[in-house]
Every structure is written in C-alpha cells, then in structure tokens.
XYZ file of C-alpha atoms in Angstrom:
730
model
C -0.897 23.461 24.475
C -0.874 26.293 21.945
C -2.661 29.648 21.637
C -2.807 31.298 18.225
C -4.200 34.432 16.606
C -5.298 37.888 17.718
C -8.772 36.408 18.311
C -7.475 33.483 20.406
C -7.703 29.858 19.351
C -6.679 27.380 22.021
C -5.241 24.015 20.942
C -5.111 21.515 23.808
C -2.906 18.709 22.586
C -2.976 15.277 24.239
C -1.109 12.110 23.296
C -3.322 11.260 20.317
C -6.187 13.768 20.511
C -6.855 17.481 20.348
C -9.383 19.809 21.979
C -9.880 23.184 20.286
C -11.614 26.306 21.668
C -12.044 29.647 19.959
C -13.252 33.123 20.902
C -16.128 34.393 18.760
C -15.802 38.057 17.661
C -18.860 38.786 19.838
C -16.857 37.492 22.865
C -18.428 34.087 23.510
C -15.995 31.210 24.153
C -16.878 28.514 21.622
C -16.138 24.790 21.416
C -14.728 23.953 17.990
C -13.327 20.415 18.089
C -12.558 17.353 20.182
C -11.216 14.247 18.477
C -8.142 12.687 16.858
C -5.070 14.901 16.936
C -4.882 17.865 14.572
C -2.124 20.360 14.058
C -2.279 23.946 15.326
C -1.233 24.804 11.777
C -4.949 24.426 10.969
C -5.805 27.545 12.957
C -7.108 29.411 9.907
C -9.413 26.507 9.132
C -10.727 26.410 12.692
C -11.246 30.188 12.697
C -13.723 29.705 9.839
C -15.890 27.594 12.149
C -16.620 30.769 14.108
C -18.427 32.225 11.092
C -21.875 30.994 12.081
C -24.819 32.121 9.912
C -28.119 33.191 11.437
C -30.863 30.594 10.992
C -34.621 31.140 10.871
C -36.228 32.023 14.188
C -32.918 32.099 16.021
C -32.115 34.593 18.740
C -29.263 36.944 17.963
C -27.310 39.930 19.110
C -25.948 42.808 17.030
C -22.190 43.137 16.952
C -20.379 46.469 16.794
C -20.017 46.087 13.006
C -23.750 45.445 12.600
C -23.395 41.708 12.026
C -25.803 39.398 13.814
C -24.577 36.565 16.085
C -27.088 33.694 16.480
C -26.905 32.948 20.230
C -29.027 29.810 20.216
C -26.739 27.970 17.799
C -23.334 29.134 19.050
C -21.345 26.089 20.255
C -20.787 27.708 23.642
C -18.014 26.270 25.819
C -19.803 27.271 29.027
C -23.442 28.089 28.134
C -25.487 30.416 30.295
C -29.195 30.582 31.116
C -31.838 33.073 29.981
C -29.709 35.000 27.473
C -30.590 33.549 24.092
C -29.372 29.920 24.432
C -32.325 27.572 24.899
C -30.396 24.346 25.477
C -29.559 23.312 29.055
C -27.037 25.727 30.574
C -23.856 25.077 32.472
C -24.436 28.033 34.817
C -27.491 29.892 36.098
C -27.148 32.867 38.480
C -29.891 34.639 40.354
C -28.986 38.276 41.040
C -29.899 40.360 44.058
C -32.910 41.829 42.257
C -34.281 38.365 41.509
C -33.377 38.386 37.812
C -31.422 35.519 36.263
C -28.964 35.406 33.420
C -25.364 35.975 32.377
C -23.606 36.776 29.153
C -20.033 35.645 29.659
C -17.379 37.168 27.409
C -13.735 36.284 27.071
C -11.424 38.564 29.028
C -8.012 36.883 29.354
C -6.171 33.624 29.751
C -3.020 32.181 31.227
C -1.155 28.862 31.073
C 0.175 27.348 34.309
C 2.791 24.562 34.379
C 1.499 21.484 36.198
C -1.947 21.173 37.737
C -3.085 23.151 40.787
C -5.431 21.402 43.261
C -9.070 22.407 43.710
C -9.630 23.771 47.230
C -11.520 21.290 49.403
C -12.188 18.854 46.578
C -10.603 15.621 45.286
C -8.954 15.841 41.894
C -6.353 14.305 39.653
C -2.848 15.702 40.033
C 0.526 16.056 38.376
C 3.651 15.143 40.356
C 5.883 17.349 38.219
C 5.195 20.458 36.133
C 6.153 18.730 32.916
C 3.415 16.085 33.279
C 0.627 18.554 32.651
C -0.201 22.137 31.832
C -3.314 24.009 32.924
C -5.107 26.545 30.755
C -7.210 29.115 32.648
C -9.664 31.198 30.607
C -11.297 34.104 32.378
C -14.825 35.066 31.342
C -16.785 38.023 32.725
C -20.413 39.135 32.805
C -19.964 42.888 32.640
C -23.276 44.074 34.231
C -22.914 41.896 37.350
C -19.125 41.530 37.532
C -19.452 37.773 37.857
C -16.179 36.116 36.805
C -15.996 32.527 35.599
C -12.577 30.898 35.240
C -12.600 27.728 33.171
C -9.704 25.353 33.908
C -8.367 22.729 31.540
C -5.607 20.511 32.890
C -4.035 18.735 29.932
C -2.101 15.518 30.580
C 0.230 15.672 27.595
C 1.150 11.988 27.517
C -2.350 10.772 28.101
C -5.586 11.332 26.181
C -7.225 13.036 29.162
C -8.221 16.590 30.099
C -9.569 17.577 33.538
C -12.127 20.409 33.355
C -13.473 22.488 36.210
C -14.816 26.005 36.791
C -14.477 28.705 39.391
C -17.185 31.312 39.898
C -16.335 34.574 41.700
C -18.618 37.427 42.637
C -16.820 40.732 42.121
C -20.059 42.681 42.030
C -21.477 44.948 44.713
C -24.425 42.681 45.590
C -24.690 39.005 46.651
C -25.852 36.476 44.048
C -27.090 32.912 44.219
C -25.789 30.126 42.018
C -28.745 27.975 40.957
C -26.594 25.814 38.690
C -22.819 25.506 38.360
C -21.828 22.543 36.242
C -18.234 21.548 35.588
C -18.237 21.050 31.800
C -20.294 21.469 28.679
C -19.383 20.412 25.114
C -21.369 21.119 21.942
C -20.716 18.425 19.345
C -21.448 18.893 15.647
C -24.287 16.945 14.152
C -23.379 13.237 14.165
C -24.898 9.922 15.280
C -23.710 8.894 18.728
C -24.608 6.237 21.276
C -24.740 7.019 24.981
C -23.112 4.412 27.211
C -23.616 4.546 30.960
C -23.575 2.395 34.109
C -27.002 2.148 35.838
C -27.815 -0.352 38.576
C -29.189 -1.011 42.037
C -27.960 -2.440 45.305
C -26.260 -5.799 44.565
C -26.513 -5.064 40.839
C -24.239 -2.079 40.377
C -22.817 -0.620 37.167
C -24.403 -2.731 34.472
C -23.650 -1.466 30.983
C -26.430 0.181 28.947
C -26.075 1.628 25.457
C -28.688 3.525 23.453
C -28.555 5.813 20.412
C -29.012 9.482 21.209
C -32.461 10.834 20.374
C -33.882 14.337 20.094
C -34.272 16.069 23.411
C -32.689 15.426 26.782
C -31.268 12.156 28.153
C -29.665 12.181 31.585
C -28.052 10.091 34.254
C -28.397 11.570 37.721
C -28.376 11.082 41.476
C -30.416 13.151 43.939
C -29.568 10.778 46.810
C -26.725 12.771 48.321
C -24.268 10.126 47.119
C -23.039 9.087 43.702
C -25.369 6.061 44.199
C -25.892 2.466 43.130
C -28.413 3.735 40.548
C -26.297 5.972 38.264
C -22.531 6.061 38.390
C -21.120 9.564 37.604
C -19.758 8.390 34.224
C -21.065 8.314 30.700
C -19.513 7.968 27.251
C -20.602 8.995 23.751
C -19.545 6.547 21.039
C -19.922 6.292 17.296
C -22.463 3.561 16.506
C -19.777 1.288 15.058
C -17.574 1.512 18.153
C -16.569 -1.786 19.773
C -13.941 -2.791 22.312
C -11.174 -2.579 19.733
C -12.234 0.079 17.235
C -14.255 3.276 16.810
C -14.337 6.698 18.403
C -15.557 7.305 21.922
C -15.649 10.280 24.300
C -15.668 9.748 28.068
C -17.024 11.975 30.904
C -16.054 10.947 34.432
C -17.111 13.224 37.298
C -14.761 13.360 40.299
C -17.432 13.821 42.952
C -19.324 11.694 45.506
C -22.609 13.553 45.931
C -25.597 14.609 43.797
C -24.621 14.651 40.139
C -26.068 14.993 36.669
C -24.635 14.124 33.310
C -25.980 13.621 29.856
C -26.930 15.116 26.542
C -29.481 17.390 24.911
C -29.908 16.947 21.143
C -31.277 20.152 19.577
C -33.413 20.749 16.509
C -30.329 20.586 14.269
C -29.405 17.190 15.773
C -26.418 18.641 17.557
C -25.647 17.019 20.918
C -24.727 19.156 23.913
C -23.068 17.111 26.672
C -22.952 18.422 30.250
C -21.752 17.101 33.619
C -21.615 18.472 37.149
C -23.390 18.873 40.469
C -27.123 18.210 40.163
C -28.961 21.559 40.218
C -32.080 20.168 41.931
C -32.035 21.481 45.487
C -28.763 23.300 44.908
C -28.472 27.025 45.694
C -25.147 28.579 46.683
C -25.035 32.161 47.919
C -21.981 34.150 46.862
C -21.304 37.301 48.819
C -19.093 39.975 47.273
C -15.604 38.590 46.914
C -16.574 34.958 47.478
C -15.702 32.101 45.128
C -17.283 28.723 44.359
C -15.253 25.862 42.941
C -16.876 23.087 40.898
C -15.542 19.519 41.045
C -13.677 18.377 37.963
C -14.821 16.278 35.040
C -12.134 14.075 33.491
C -12.619 13.972 29.702
C -10.978 11.111 27.832
C -10.930 10.295 24.112
C -10.204 7.134 22.161
C -10.101 6.430 18.432
C -9.464 2.733 19.180
C -12.607 1.660 20.938
C -13.903 1.300 24.461
C -10.922 -0.760 25.573
C -8.458 2.019 24.890
C -10.732 4.559 26.626
C -10.851 2.337 29.710
C -7.087 1.913 29.783
C -6.661 5.715 29.635
C -8.871 6.101 32.717
C -7.233 3.128 34.459
C -3.706 4.474 34.112
C -4.679 8.007 35.049
C -6.737 7.056 38.100
C -4.365 4.508 39.554
C -1.329 6.754 39.015
C -2.659 10.339 39.374
C -5.936 10.167 41.317
C -5.211 7.520 43.974
C -2.457 8.928 46.187
C -0.440 8.256 49.310
C 1.756 5.281 50.242
C -0.812 2.692 49.143
C -0.983 4.028 45.611
C 2.067 1.981 44.576
C 1.893 -0.829 47.102
C 0.464 -4.248 46.472
C -2.666 -4.657 48.613
C -2.923 -7.309 51.347
C -5.079 -10.436 51.052
C -7.753 -9.933 53.678
C -10.369 -11.921 55.569
C -13.534 -10.054 56.658
C -15.648 -11.591 59.415
C -19.019 -10.125 58.417
C -20.623 -12.990 56.478
C -18.978 -15.463 58.869
C -20.466 -14.054 62.102
C -22.597 -10.993 61.418
C -23.179 -9.443 64.885
C -22.679 -12.720 66.739
C -19.020 -12.904 67.674
C -16.632 -13.131 70.601
C -12.928 -12.494 70.814
C -12.276 -16.270 70.762
C -14.468 -16.764 67.678
C -12.663 -13.968 65.828
C -9.268 -15.294 66.837
C -10.287 -18.746 65.541
C -11.240 -17.316 62.118
C -7.945 -15.425 62.044
C -5.967 -18.579 62.863
C -7.327 -20.428 59.859
C -6.895 -17.325 57.695
C -3.211 -17.171 58.637
C -2.830 -20.867 57.734
C -4.119 -20.299 54.198
C -1.927 -17.210 53.734
C -4.135 -14.173 54.487
C -2.344 -11.028 55.578
C -5.058 -8.843 57.073
C -7.991 -9.541 59.394
C -10.934 -7.088 59.265
C -13.428 -6.793 62.096
C -16.672 -5.569 60.587
C -19.822 -4.119 62.167
C -20.778 -4.772 65.798
C -17.631 -3.946 67.843
C -18.676 -0.554 69.206
C -21.120 1.084 71.616
C -24.065 -1.151 72.526
C -24.246 -2.535 69.013
C -25.981 -5.893 68.897
C -28.426 -5.227 66.024
C -28.747 -2.749 63.140
C -30.942 -0.318 65.116
C -28.410 1.049 67.635
C -25.061 2.614 68.524
C -23.940 4.256 65.289
C -22.144 7.402 66.372
C -20.823 5.810 69.551
C -17.283 4.917 68.449
C -15.962 3.239 71.583
C -15.381 -0.454 72.203
C -18.316 -2.732 73.111
C -16.976 -4.365 76.300
C -19.787 -6.920 76.321
C -18.302 -8.475 73.195
C -14.645 -7.533 73.745
C -14.243 -7.439 77.512
C -10.441 -6.998 77.278
C -10.783 -4.157 74.799
C -9.663 -3.721 71.253
C -5.933 -3.767 71.965
C -6.103 -7.297 73.406
C -7.906 -8.590 70.298
C -5.488 -6.798 67.952
C -2.559 -8.355 69.783
C -4.037 -11.879 69.371
C -4.551 -11.216 65.654
C -1.066 -9.734 65.217
C 0.484 -12.668 67.076
C -0.914 -14.939 64.370
C 0.890 -12.938 61.707
C -2.040 -10.867 60.488
C -2.472 -7.097 60.402
C -5.709 -5.755 61.847
C -8.462 -3.694 60.229
C -11.670 -2.164 61.552
C -15.113 -1.151 60.191
C -16.553 2.330 60.720
C -19.685 4.074 59.476
C -18.699 7.637 60.403
C -21.442 9.545 58.564
C -24.398 7.885 60.284
C -26.102 7.979 63.712
C -28.672 5.737 65.374
C -31.557 7.188 67.357
C -30.575 4.615 69.981
C -27.167 6.075 70.644
C -25.431 8.222 73.182
C -24.486 10.723 70.439
C -28.065 11.234 69.312
C -29.338 11.568 72.875
C -26.820 14.324 73.492
C -27.132 16.092 70.100
C -30.468 15.342 68.440
C -30.021 18.314 66.049
C -26.722 16.934 64.653
C -28.484 14.931 61.979
C -29.828 16.250 58.695
C -33.454 17.231 59.241
C -36.179 19.725 58.408
C -37.890 21.685 61.202
C -41.201 20.235 62.403
C -41.085 17.294 59.983
C -40.530 13.575 60.606
C -36.980 12.303 60.137
C -36.945 9.585 57.541
C -34.932 6.516 58.513
C -33.295 3.850 56.375
C -31.733 0.793 58.009
C -32.731 2.428 61.339
C -30.212 5.204 60.585
C -30.126 8.974 60.387
C -27.434 10.933 58.544
C -25.111 13.193 60.521
C -24.929 16.766 59.280
C -21.361 16.919 58.032
C -21.904 20.480 56.766
C -21.280 21.393 60.419
C -17.610 21.607 61.487
C -18.422 20.661 65.130
C -20.018 17.380 63.967
C -16.988 16.481 61.853
C -14.730 17.430 64.767
C -16.615 15.164 67.170
C -16.511 12.136 64.885
C -12.838 12.715 64.099
C -12.019 12.822 67.834
C -13.779 9.460 68.413
C -12.163 7.800 65.423
C -8.721 9.158 66.273
C -8.925 7.733 69.793
C -9.917 4.286 68.534
C -7.322 4.125 65.754
C -4.549 5.347 68.050
C -5.446 2.763 70.737
C -4.015 -0.185 68.815
C -1.963 -0.927 65.652
C -4.887 -0.613 63.221
C -3.650 -0.741 59.632
C -6.893 -0.649 57.623
C -10.331 0.961 57.819
C -13.458 -0.180 56.005
C -15.372 3.113 55.615
C -19.051 2.338 55.116
C -22.097 4.500 54.303
C -25.359 2.573 54.298
C -28.156 4.988 53.498
C -28.890 7.967 51.292
C -29.702 11.525 52.324
C -33.251 12.746 53.034
C -34.584 15.894 54.708
C -31.455 17.646 53.521
C -31.445 20.623 55.846
C -29.040 21.928 58.452
C -29.884 23.503 61.784
C -26.658 25.505 61.491
C -27.354 27.250 58.184
C -29.647 30.276 57.750
C -32.721 30.055 55.481
C -30.942 31.641 52.537
C -28.204 29.011 52.589
C -30.171 25.746 53.027
C -29.540 24.897 49.367
C -25.838 24.615 50.202
C -26.359 21.721 52.670
C -25.866 18.738 50.334
C -22.629 20.051 48.851
C -21.320 21.235 52.190
C -22.074 17.769 53.589
C -19.893 16.133 50.928
C -17.132 18.671 51.589
C -17.365 17.632 55.248
C -16.974 13.974 54.312
C -13.889 14.822 52.279
C -12.456 16.906 55.115
C -12.844 14.044 57.616
C -11.152 11.637 55.254
C -8.342 14.157 54.721
C -7.864 14.569 58.473
C -7.749 10.806 59.129
C -5.152 10.352 56.389
C -3.077 13.268 57.675
C -3.141 11.832 61.213
C -2.553 8.225 60.148
C -0.748 8.443 56.767
C 0.096 4.729 56.634
C -3.475 3.521 57.033
C -5.296 1.885 54.107
C -8.945 2.886 53.743
C -11.422 0.880 51.677
C -14.581 2.733 50.728
C -18.001 1.120 50.900
C -21.613 2.216 50.608
C -24.025 -0.679 50.807
C -21.362 -2.306 48.665
C -20.862 -0.238 45.501
C -23.154 2.738 46.131
C -20.350 5.282 46.256
C -17.841 3.842 43.781
C -16.666 7.096 42.242
C -13.418 8.974 41.443
C -13.962 11.396 44.318
C -13.745 8.590 46.894
C -10.762 7.025 45.138
C -8.749 10.139 45.942
C -8.973 9.104 49.626
C -9.696 5.372 49.524
C -7.428 3.495 47.081
C -9.892 0.626 46.927
C -13.680 0.349 47.168
C -15.908 -2.635 47.943
C -17.355 -3.263 44.496
C -20.699 -4.761 45.538
C -22.323 -6.493 48.491
C -23.171 -9.157 45.920
C -20.114 -11.401 45.882
C -21.662 -14.252 43.890
C -19.110 -15.127 41.216
C -21.573 -15.175 38.319
C -23.322 -11.965 39.301
C -19.931 -10.317 39.719
C -19.062 -10.991 36.078
C -21.394 -8.196 34.951
C -20.694 -5.930 37.926
C -16.917 -6.112 37.471
C -17.181 -5.870 33.698
C -19.202 -2.641 33.953
C -17.035 -1.184 36.686
C -13.926 -1.795 34.579
C -15.271 0.528 31.871
C -13.733 3.419 33.844
C -12.225 2.101 37.098
C -8.935 0.124 37.352
C -8.939 -3.391 38.737
C -6.621 -2.377 41.584
C -9.446 -0.268 43.045
C -12.086 -3.067 43.066
C -12.527 -5.116 46.235
C -13.369 -8.690 45.178
C -13.787 -11.481 47.737
C -14.634 -15.168 47.889
C -17.822 -15.617 49.922
C -19.770 -18.623 51.161
C -22.113 -20.781 49.081
C -24.995 -20.822 48.629
C -24.322 -17.132 48.155
C -26.011 -14.864 50.731
C -27.425 -12.497 48.085
C -28.589 -14.731 45.216
C -28.379 -18.200 46.824
C -26.322 -19.670 43.997
C -23.615 -22.268 44.512
C -20.381 -22.111 42.536
C -17.069 -23.830 43.036
C -14.277 -22.390 45.151
C -12.133 -22.229 42.016
C -14.634 -20.180 39.997
C -15.223 -17.835 42.928
C -11.467 -17.447 43.243
C -10.827 -16.833 39.561
C -13.450 -14.019 39.543
C -12.053 -12.511 42.760
C -8.541 -12.539 41.332
C -9.668 -9.756 38.944
C -9.547 -7.269 41.788
C -8.282 -6.820 45.375
C -8.483 -10.429 46.504
C -9.880 -11.537 49.867
C -12.362 -13.702 51.744
C -15.804 -12.965 53.193
C -16.788 -16.236 54.894
C -16.131 -18.582 57.817
C -13.040 -20.493 56.708
C -13.579 -22.954 59.541
C -16.807 -24.107 57.892
C -15.005 -25.217 54.700
C -14.272 -28.848 53.943
C -10.636 -29.762 53.554
C -10.714 -29.717 49.743
C -12.120 -26.167 49.684
C -9.680 -25.065 52.359
C -6.788 -26.414 50.287
C -8.195 -24.679 47.188
C -8.481 -21.425 49.159
C -4.796 -21.706 50.119
C -3.839 -22.324 46.501
C -5.833 -19.320 45.369
C -4.261 -17.129 48.031
C -0.776 -18.103 46.872
C -1.846 -17.313 43.299
C -3.265 -13.935 44.352
C 0.062 -12.934 45.887
C 1.882 -14.151 42.799
C -0.354 -12.189 40.402
C -1.205 -9.001 42.266
C 1.587 -7.003 40.618
C -0.371 -7.509 37.356
C -3.557 -6.223 39.014
C -1.620 -3.169 40.150
C 0.421 -2.436 37.001
C -1.187 -4.364 34.135
C -3.379 -3.196 31.287
C -6.904 -4.616 31.224
C -8.548 -6.071 28.091
C -12.138 -7.267 28.049
C -12.250 -10.334 25.747
C -15.854 -11.552 26.109
C -18.904 -9.560 27.177
C -21.151 -11.199 29.828
C -23.991 -8.834 28.786
C -23.951 -10.212 25.237
C -22.936 -13.868 25.618
C -22.996 -16.761 28.096
C -19.259 -16.207 28.631
C -17.036 -13.663 30.289
C -13.328 -13.323 29.629
C -10.643 -10.786 30.387
C -6.916 -10.362 30.209
C -4.437 -8.354 32.239
C -1.058 -7.807 30.550
C 2.073 -5.966 31.622
C 2.883 -3.079 29.247
C 6.102 -4.781 28.123
C 4.155 -7.917 27.085
C 6.281 -10.128 29.311
C 3.463 -11.510 31.434
C -0.320 -11.777 31.440
C -3.301 -13.330 33.207
C -6.196 -14.617 31.107
C -9.500 -15.715 32.683
C -12.526 -17.276 31.059
C -15.820 -18.075 32.832
C -18.770 -19.969 31.399
C -22.151 -19.201 32.870
C -24.610 -21.487 31.026
C -23.862 -24.267 28.525
C -25.971 -24.948 25.462
C -26.402 -28.437 24.017
C -24.255 -29.534 21.073
C -22.309 -26.288 21.036
C -18.766 -25.989 19.661
C -16.595 -23.904 21.964
C -14.890 -20.960 20.298
C -11.260 -20.026 20.819
C -10.306 -17.048 22.918
C -8.153 -14.576 20.986
C -5.813 -12.553 23.197
C -4.354 -9.040 22.980
C -1.172 -7.134 23.733
C 1.337 -9.970 23.494
C 4.669 -10.110 21.675
C 3.858 -11.900 18.387
C 7.387 -13.196 18.020
C 7.685 -14.617 21.547
C 6.748 -17.933 23.086
C 4.568 -17.947 26.205
C 4.422 -20.657 28.847
C 1.394 -21.228 31.079
C 2.722 -21.100 34.630
C -0.398 -22.968 35.861
C 0.432 -25.892 33.555
C 4.014 -25.587 32.314
C 3.427 -28.193 29.606
C 1.330 -25.640 27.728
C 3.253 -23.223 25.463
C 2.132 -21.076 22.549
C 3.584 -18.381 20.306
C 2.257 -14.877 20.820
C 0.994 -14.505 17.264
C -0.959 -17.776 17.578
C -2.614 -16.639 20.808
C -3.648 -13.304 19.270
C -4.747 -14.563 15.830
C -5.965 -18.107 16.515
C -6.575 -18.127 20.235
C -6.578 -20.291 23.355
C -8.643 -23.473 23.273
C -11.531 -23.463 25.756
C -11.837 -26.849 27.408
C -14.129 -26.306 30.392
C -17.730 -26.755 29.284
C -19.925 -26.912 32.398
C -22.145 -24.302 33.994
C -20.315 -21.861 36.286
C -16.827 -23.120 35.467
C -13.638 -21.207 34.764
C -10.073 -21.438 33.580
C -7.186 -19.137 34.416
C -3.929 -19.005 32.418
C -0.818 -17.292 33.745
C 1.324 -16.567 30.708
C 5.018 -15.712 30.879
C 7.306 -14.929 27.965
C 9.941 -17.665 27.657
C-alpha cells in the first residue's frame, strides 16, 4: 500500500492487481483504477485522470481558482445523494430539518497494520499484522459534521480487498441514515457482463450472465435474509471471459440480511457498481456522537478467468473468514435422520439408524426436527427448547449415550429464530415476535419470527439452548431458519427507530451465534435456511459449513453446487446422499452417482440406511471410506470447474492440492444423445513432467502433460452415470 503526492493518490497493491484512489482538487475522493497490477511510479499519469472536463448539461461546482468541477461525472469513491450526482448514491442522510444531502470531502487518512474487526458484524480477518494492511480515509461533510470513514483492508498476498464504511454524527443534531452502502466503484466506459446467482427453494444459486445495459440492474433481497432468490454476490466480466481467461471483478457481501448489489450504466456508458444493505425499509437514527458500521464487501479481481476468481474467494473464505477450531479440521461424515423418519421416531428407531450408520463408517449422528416441546407436526412448539418426553421418555442424555456407545458423536437440530403460536413461549410472550400494531401476523410454515432486535429475546433463547447443549455431550448443531421476515416491526423500538428493526434483528442473530460459540467453543455449527436460503459469507463466519440445498437429488445438485462454487469453497457445502426416488424431484439415480456428487462437499447421508438393499449398503460403506480418504482435498485443495452443467449435458470438476501431488476428478453425465462420440476431459493444475496413478484403479497411469493437453477418456455413457478418478503423483 502506497500513498503519493501532496494531493494524495492511494495505491492498494494486491498479489497481481491494483486499486487506485485519488483526491480531486475540489476534495471529492475519486476512484481511478481497479485491474491488473500497476506501479505506483505511474502516479503522475493517474493524477491526470483527475482533470475531468465539464460536459454539456452537467452539474458543477466552482473551485477556489474559478475552475468548474462536473459533479455528475466525477468517478466518486463514495457517492452521495442530492448534491449533483444523479447516479445511485452510496449514502443518503436526512438531517434534523428534513433536508437530505452530503458533500463529502477528504480530510485525512491513516494506514493500520493488520485488519481490525467490525463491531458486532462478521468479517474476514488477518491473523498477523503482516498479512494485511488497512487504509482508513476520513471524509467530512462540513455543514453537518457527518464523518464517513472508508476502510480498505488489503490482503497483500491475495487479490482481495475488504471494503466497509463507518458513519459518525459529530453534529449538534440527530440525523437519519436512509442509505448506507458498503462500497461503490465507478468503472470507465467498457463492455461488461453481469454474472450472478439467482434461484429459489430447492433450486439455489443457478448461474446467470447478461451484458450490462443502460440504466439500473440489481440483485436484491427484502426478505430479511440473504435468501434463496438472490445470493449477495455478483461479478462483472469482460465479454470474452471464460473459466480460464479474461478479466473479472467480484463483489461478495459479508451479510445475512436484506441486501442490494448491482450496476447503473450512465449516459456515457460508464458502469457504477454498488453493494450493501438494502435501503428499502432501512432508516437508522444517529444521535450526536453515535456511529453506524456497514458490513464489508469483499472485492476480488482476476485476469485469468472465473476459475481464478473463485479460487481467490475459496482460499480467503476457508482460511480467513471461517474461524475457530473447525476451520482447519476435517469434518465428520454424518447421518441425519430427517428424511428417514421425519417427525415419526422413537429412541429405539434412532438407535437402529445409528447402528447401521456406525457399521458403514459414519462418525456423527444428527437428530433433526421433532425432539423438543410438544412437537409432533410443523405447527407447534418452536421456541420451547426442552426435550419432548413423549418421544424420548428417558431424556436426551440417555439417547446421546446410546449413540455414543455405538461410536458416533451426537448432533442436534435447532431453529432458534422462530416461534410457533402453539408454544409455551408465545403464550407467555406474544409480543416477542416481529409484528405491526393492530395488523395480522403473517405466517409461513405455521411460524412467526422472534424479534431478535430485543436483547431479552436473545437472552431467553440462549438460556434454553445453553441448558440443552450442556445436558449431554452434543458436538454439532444444525441451525435452521425456515421462513422470511414480514411485518418487520418491534414492540421495543420507538416510532422513529422502526426502520432499524431488520438490521438490529440480524445483529441479534449474530450475537446469539457468538454467545453459543463462546460458551461451547468446540461445537460445530452447520447453517441452514430451508436448505440454501442463507448461504452467505456472514453466516460462514459462525457456521463453517452450510446445508447447500434441501434438494439433494444428484442431478439437480450439479447446477446448485456448480453455481455455489463460483464464490464459496467446497469445504463449506453440506452434500448428502439421500433416498431414491428423490423426495424433491422424484428422480432415481444410482448410489454411486449420488455419492460422487456428494463427495464434492461435506459428505453425509440423509436417508434410512436400514431400507437399503445389501448392494447399496456395501456401496455406501465404500463411499464413506472414500470420503474419509479424500476429505483433506476438499479442505485444502484448489477447485477447477471442467464442464458446465448449464451449457452441456455433462458436469465435471477437479480438486487438486496446490503442490500438484494429488487430485480428485469427477465427471457426471446427465442425458445421452444417440451416436455421440464422447470427448476427453482435459485436466488442470498437474505436474506436466510427473506420472499419475489412479488410486481407484491402480492399473491406470498417465503423464501429467497428457492429462492436461489430451485428457482422460470418458467411458461411462448412460444417463445419470459418473466416474471418479483419484490421482496421485507416482
């Protein structure tokens, strides 16, 4: 990181990219460059970019020397509303007199070794001060004394920068933030495609790509969660960009609530990209002396295609976003009882499933929904986190002991953020859910949402969870969240602060997660929200793995896992073998194909193992042994997408250790066409001068250069079939 000149230019230098900011003579902080690495020796050249001529019909301001500064075409680094810039702003402030607008001018800066945390929010981190440096730039609106501090944490050995903002009211009157985004970048005129990950329940994170057009194009969630519908990630890519070549810019928002991200292309065809908390329904009152912190956006750049961008995010998120003892541990192979029993279980039935799971090599048994309160159906007992003695008459500790005695650790399902109307908690505290006065309370799945903006609600749920977790050796929690937020209002907030409810609710979720992890630091938490409805970087800071989708059909998962891998590492993706016909799409695939797809994530089972025939049970045991043998690659390997299931009838991927000593390669065929010659599968990231042996079939050996330039022969040619190769350097 370098700062040059009397009128500062800031050069943020990453491994292979640079990000350059300059201060305009008028005082505005301007974005000058983001792309392949350039030297700070070019400061004089970059300074020339601040000489921006006035264009017809532009708004402008007179400088002290009489020169005119065109405000509507300045490439502002943190654009403001209602002061001459007509493109979407990053910040909008309503003053005590009802007026709106800021004109932020550069005041000072400092560089901090390392990366400080963001109070109350998840974020990436540096373990040592030499891993990163943080630039803080202080901007001030003189009339109101509103201060904005922009933070840029630069990971020097990675092509990633974490951006966030802090807004402080040093004025004499309170103000209200109507918008406070985390990042804005004005690109020069150039053709770009927008890539994002839309979806729905059981169809999460499909890949869409469209050229940018004039005007606004957004991804967003107003659901109170990051959502199945729009993941908080988008990328801007040159039209020629592929997996292996071309320039691409990534925006990944580390937040689990309402979000917005996207681009406005102005009349000069210049794209402005923005990302942050969705402004709809958001209003945050800042009293004198108070500060608001935005979540961070992780910016990543690649000049070598989408694959390199993904690997930048994967390495950063698995090493410096996920934290705690499970960050570096290999994850256990688990069996979850949900699709085996649903609500209909007894202690003996659960112990029987666990017995077979132990025989095939599972390491963790997870008891899903139905163990608590008077829970016998989806319409009751959420919020009553005590053991259902009708189902477990000897209590939870007796069941856990039976499971442990079979050699399995024990895990438990919770849905802490929800409450049922038919519950003891709701009867005692009907105002503890989100609601609006004198209006009906919308339900989804018979559930209401607890108001986690209230500390007493979070305290009560924590006390219940703590008692249950402490009652037995529980090693894992599945943390579910099965509906979105409606009637977002809090009985505990005054009228002038109701717009804070949604964000305060998410802060309450984070605080509960933080307290559980502080009390039980060895516990492994897996996130879930109707499957993949809250698969975001914010949750990964607390839950090292997330259930990727309720749809565990192997063929449907090809697209879901492919899209998820665009930004999220495989070691965060829960991927299980479930029963056939599949419970979501009613398709039947072989145990082997289901297993090969599940091996591209955190491997486990979601079915009644006792219902399997002997051949499938034997295959399940073989796959479990293979999962244990390969999971170090899932944890430490680099991921390469070799065939795109959105573009072809095939899917293929490769996971290779950075030293090229070992790799997994998987190919899946969905539909076969008549009289079709199978192509070869060309690999990546191997040692061209080495020989590799297939550990699945030791008779197969190839040279690295052959595998990368000629490719593996594809021999399976039936619908829904797969092949997995485990390559080791000889």
